[in-house]
Amino acid sequence: MTDDVADFWFDPACPWAWMTSRWMDEVAKVRNITVNWHVMSLTVLNEDKDDISESYRASLATAMAPVRLINGIREVHGQEYVKPLYDAIGTRYHPQGRRDDQRQVLIESVAEVGLPAEAIDLADSGAHDESLRASHDRGIGLVGQDVGTPVVAFNGIAFFGPVVTPAPKGEEAGKLWDAVVQAAGFEGFFELKRTRTRGPIFD
């Protein structure tokens, strides 16, 4: 039987993408799936928008560094570092709450995945922005501009989300996967949404 395939686009700064990625990790334990991890950028997504708050725009000013780091390391050292580096950064950003300690978080994350210390320089370099934007455009091109992160393609059919908290575990994660794959199988299925009533629960 052919494995299901998920293509997952994330910005490491987004707590909702983090929650969805934790769900995806659980799914991989209970279903035969292949997950491909790709960067996207909330900074790029919002760079030409005039209807965002100044506080959000200020937060986006620092959000490019971790995306550049992950993408640059992918270009220089290989795709196999993308998910481990995302896990290292995301754990510090989200469950540990170290969003204001970005430089140290990135330094520690580079060390955790076994890369040389000088790899941190990729966080400040625009040398690989063309491929970063290409990755971003591939994900957004599947869903349109009026979404955020994560973008997940289920066997080639992409949606924003699912947005879920806390991330289901074990067979519950598998059941949600089955449901989303089934929904994606309907050609005319586009959107299912309700207003969030709580923030992400990191457990």
Short mmCIF file of C-alpha atoms in Angstrom, two decimals:
data_model
loop_
_atom_site.label_atom_id
_atom_site.label_comp_id
_atom_site.label_asym_id
_atom_site.label_seq_id
_atom_site.Cartn_x
_atom_site.Cartn_y
_atom_site.Cartn_z
CA MET A 1 0.00 0.00 0.00
CA THR A 2 1.30 3.45 -0.91
CA ASP A 3 2.07 5.71 2.03
CA ASP A 4 0.14 8.94 2.46
CA VAL A 5 2.25 12.05 1.96
CA ALA A 6 2.12 15.30 3.91
CA ASP A 7 3.96 18.40 2.74
CA PHE A 8 4.22 20.77 5.68
CA TRP A 9 5.13 24.47 5.35
CA PHE A 10 6.00 26.24 8.61
CA ASP A 11 7.38 29.44 10.04
CA PRO A 12 9.14 28.54 13.31
CA ALA A 13 7.81 31.70 14.97
CA CYS A 14 4.17 30.55 14.70
CA PRO A 15 2.80 28.71 17.76
CA TRP A 16 -0.09 27.26 15.74
CA ALA A 17 2.28 25.75 13.18
CA TRP A 18 4.18 24.30 16.14
CA MET A 19 1.04 22.66 17.52
CA THR A 20 0.18 21.18 14.12
CA SER A 21 3.72 19.87 13.74
CA ARG A 22 3.41 18.09 17.11
CA TRP A 23 0.24 16.46 15.83
CA MET A 24 2.06 15.44 12.66
CA ASP A 25 4.79 13.80 14.73
CA GLU A 26 2.13 11.78 16.52
CA VAL A 27 0.49 10.78 13.24
CA ALA A 28 3.83 9.45 11.98
CA LYS A 29 3.85 7.01 14.90
CA VAL A 30 0.46 5.46 14.07
CA ARG A 31 0.04 5.82 10.30
CA ASN A 32 2.20 5.01 7.28
CA ILE A 33 3.00 8.53 6.14
CA THR A 34 5.87 10.41 4.60
CA VAL A 35 6.26 13.99 5.83
CA ASN A 36 8.22 16.57 3.85
CA TRP A 37 9.13 19.73 5.77
CA HIS A 38 9.37 23.12 4.06
CA VAL A 39 9.89 26.69 5.22
CA MET A 40 7.52 29.56 4.63
CA SER A 41 7.70 33.06 6.06
CA LEU A 42 5.12 35.20 7.80
CA THR A 43 7.41 38.16 7.08
CA VAL A 44 7.25 37.50 3.34
CA LEU A 45 3.52 36.79 3.52
CA ASN A 46 2.80 40.17 5.12
CA GLU A 47 5.47 42.37 3.58
CA ASP A 48 3.08 44.14 1.17
CA LYS A 49 0.04 44.27 3.46
CA ASP A 50 -1.11 47.59 4.87
CA ASP A 51 -3.82 46.26 7.21
CA ILE A 52 -1.62 44.77 9.95
CA SER A 53 -0.90 46.39 13.29
CA GLU A 54 2.37 48.12 14.07
CA SER A 55 3.03 45.68 16.92
CA TYR A 56 2.63 42.71 14.60
CA ARG A 57 4.80 44.36 11.97
CA ALA A 58 7.48 44.89 14.64
CA SER A 59 7.35 41.19 15.56
CA LEU A 60 7.76 40.26 11.90
CA ALA A 61 10.98 42.26 11.76
CA THR A 62 12.71 39.61 13.87
CA ALA A 63 10.89 36.59 12.41
CA MET A 64 13.03 36.36 9.28
CA ALA A 65 16.20 35.25 11.11
CA PRO A 66 15.07 31.74 12.13
CA VAL A 67 13.52 31.09 8.71
CA ARG A 68 16.73 32.25 7.01
CA LEU A 69 18.74 30.04 9.35
CA ILE A 70 16.73 26.89 8.63
CA ASN A 71 16.63 27.52 4.90
CA GLY A 72 20.30 28.46 4.72
CA ILE A 73 21.30 25.32 6.60
CA ARG A 74 19.12 23.29 4.24
CA GLU A 75 20.99 24.82 1.30
CA VAL A 76 24.47 24.44 2.79
CA HIS A 77 24.23 21.30 4.94
CA GLY A 78 21.20 19.39 3.65
CA GLN A 79 17.46 18.79 3.97
CA GLU A 80 18.01 16.32 6.82
CA TYR A 81 18.65 19.22 9.21
CA VAL A 82 15.34 21.02 8.56
CA LYS A 83 13.10 19.09 10.95
CA PRO A 84 15.65 18.66 13.79
CA LEU A 85 16.47 22.37 13.65
CA TYR A 86 12.77 23.28 13.61
CA ASP A 87 12.26 21.05 16.65
CA ALA A 88 15.18 22.63 18.48
CA ILE A 89 14.10 26.21 17.78
CA GLY A 90 10.40 25.54 18.30
CA THR A 91 10.89 23.83 21.66
CA ARG A 92 12.73 26.87 22.95
CA TYR A 93 10.32 29.37 21.40
CA HIS A 94 7.04 27.75 22.37
CA PRO A 95 7.00 25.32 25.34
CA GLN A 96 9.98 27.09 26.95
CA GLY A 97 8.66 30.58 26.12
CA ARG A 98 12.02 32.03 25.08
CA ARG A 99 10.76 34.25 22.27
CA ASP A 100 12.70 37.28 23.56
CA ASP A 101 15.99 35.39 23.65
CA GLN A 102 16.17 34.75 19.91
CA ARG A 103 19.90 34.95 19.27
CA GLN A 104 20.74 32.57 22.10
CA VAL A 105 17.94 30.23 21.02
CA LEU A 106 19.38 30.04 17.52
CA ILE A 107 22.93 29.51 18.78
CA GLU A 108 21.80 26.68 21.08
CA SER A 109 19.70 25.10 18.34
CA VAL A 110 22.57 25.05 15.86
CA ALA A 111 24.73 23.33 18.48
CA GLU A 112 21.97 20.85 19.38
CA VAL A 113 21.72 19.51 15.82
CA GLY A 114 25.50 19.13 15.60
CA LEU A 115 26.36 21.94 13.20
CA PRO A 116 29.41 24.22 13.50
CA ALA A 117 28.93 27.43 15.47
CA GLU A 118 29.55 29.59 12.41
CA ALA A 119 26.35 28.25 10.83
CA ILE A 120 24.54 30.89 12.93
CA ASP A 121 25.75 33.46 10.38
CA LEU A 122 23.12 32.14 7.98
CA ALA A 123 20.44 33.73 10.17
CA ASP A 124 21.71 37.16 9.16
CA SER A 125 22.36 36.43 5.50
CA GLY A 126 20.06 37.03 2.58
CA ALA A 127 22.23 34.83 0.37
CA HIS A 128 19.59 32.11 0.18
CA ASP A 129 16.48 34.30 0.16
CA GLU A 130 15.66 33.32 -3.40
CA SER A 131 15.16 29.66 -2.43
CA LEU A 132 13.39 30.71 0.77
CA ARG A 133 10.88 32.71 -1.23
CA ALA A 134 10.54 29.89 -3.73
CA SER A 135 9.65 27.47 -0.93
CA HIS A 136 7.21 29.99 0.53
CA ASP A 137 5.61 30.57 -2.87
CA ARG A 138 5.16 26.84 -3.47
CA GLY A 139 3.18 26.47 -0.26
CA ILE A 140 1.12 29.64 -0.59
CA GLY A 141 0.52 28.90 -4.25
CA LEU A 142 -1.44 25.82 -3.19
CA VAL A 143 -3.82 27.68 -0.86
CA GLY A 144 -3.86 31.40 -1.72
CA GLN A 145 -2.69 34.56 0.03
CA ASP A 146 -5.45 34.85 2.67
CA VAL A 147 -4.02 32.23 5.04
CA GLY A 148 -1.08 31.90 7.40
CA THR A 149 1.06 29.05 8.65
CA PRO A 150 0.98 26.10 8.71
CA VAL A 151 0.10 25.09 5.19
CA VAL A 152 -0.24 21.32 4.90
CA ALA A 153 -0.78 19.39 1.68
CA PHE A 154 -2.44 16.02 2.19
CA ASN A 155 -1.51 13.81 -0.77
CA GLY A 156 -1.18 17.00 -2.81
CA ILE A 157 -4.33 18.83 -1.65
CA ALA A 158 -3.38 21.73 0.59
CA PHE A 159 -5.11 23.67 3.36
CA PHE A 160 -4.24 26.13 6.08
CA GLY A 161 -4.03 24.02 9.22
CA PRO A 162 -5.51 22.08 10.83
CA VAL A 163 -5.23 24.39 13.82
CA VAL A 164 -5.53 22.22 16.90
CA THR A 165 -4.67 22.46 20.58
CA PRO A 166 -3.62 20.49 22.46
CA ALA A 167 -2.08 18.26 19.83
CA PRO A 168 -3.87 14.88 19.88
CA LYS A 169 -1.72 11.88 20.66
CA GLY A 170 -1.64 8.24 19.63
CA GLU A 171 -4.65 6.86 17.82
CA GLU A 172 -6.55 10.13 18.35
CA ALA A 173 -3.92 11.82 16.19
CA GLY A 174 -4.37 9.10 13.60
CA LYS A 175 -8.15 9.54 13.56
CA LEU A 176 -7.79 13.26 12.90
CA TRP A 177 -5.35 12.48 10.09
CA ASP A 178 -7.82 10.03 8.55
CA ALA A 179 -10.59 12.62 8.71
CA VAL A 180 -8.53 15.37 7.10
CA VAL A 181 -7.29 13.07 4.33
CA GLN A 182 -10.87 12.02 3.66
CA ALA A 183 -12.04 15.65 3.53
CA ALA A 184 -9.17 16.51 1.18
CA GLY A 185 -10.45 13.80 -1.15
CA PHE A 186 -13.55 15.87 -1.96
CA GLU A 187 -12.63 18.12 -4.88
CA GLY A 188 -15.00 20.89 -3.79
CA PHE A 189 -13.96 20.99 -0.11
CA PHE A 190 -12.28 24.31 0.69
CA GLU A 191 -12.76 25.48 4.25
CA LEU A 192 -13.98 24.50 7.70
CA LYS A 193 -13.41 26.96 10.52
CA ARG A 194 -14.56 28.27 13.88
CA THR A 195 -13.27 31.08 16.11
CA ARG A 196 -10.49 30.04 18.48
CA THR A 197 -11.44 30.38 22.15
CA ARG A 198 -8.02 29.68 23.69
CA GLY A 199 -4.36 29.91 22.91
CA PRO A 200 -2.01 27.02 22.18
CA ILE A 201 -1.58 24.45 24.94
CA PHE A 202 2.02 23.22 24.95
CA ASP A 203 2.19 19.84 26.63
#
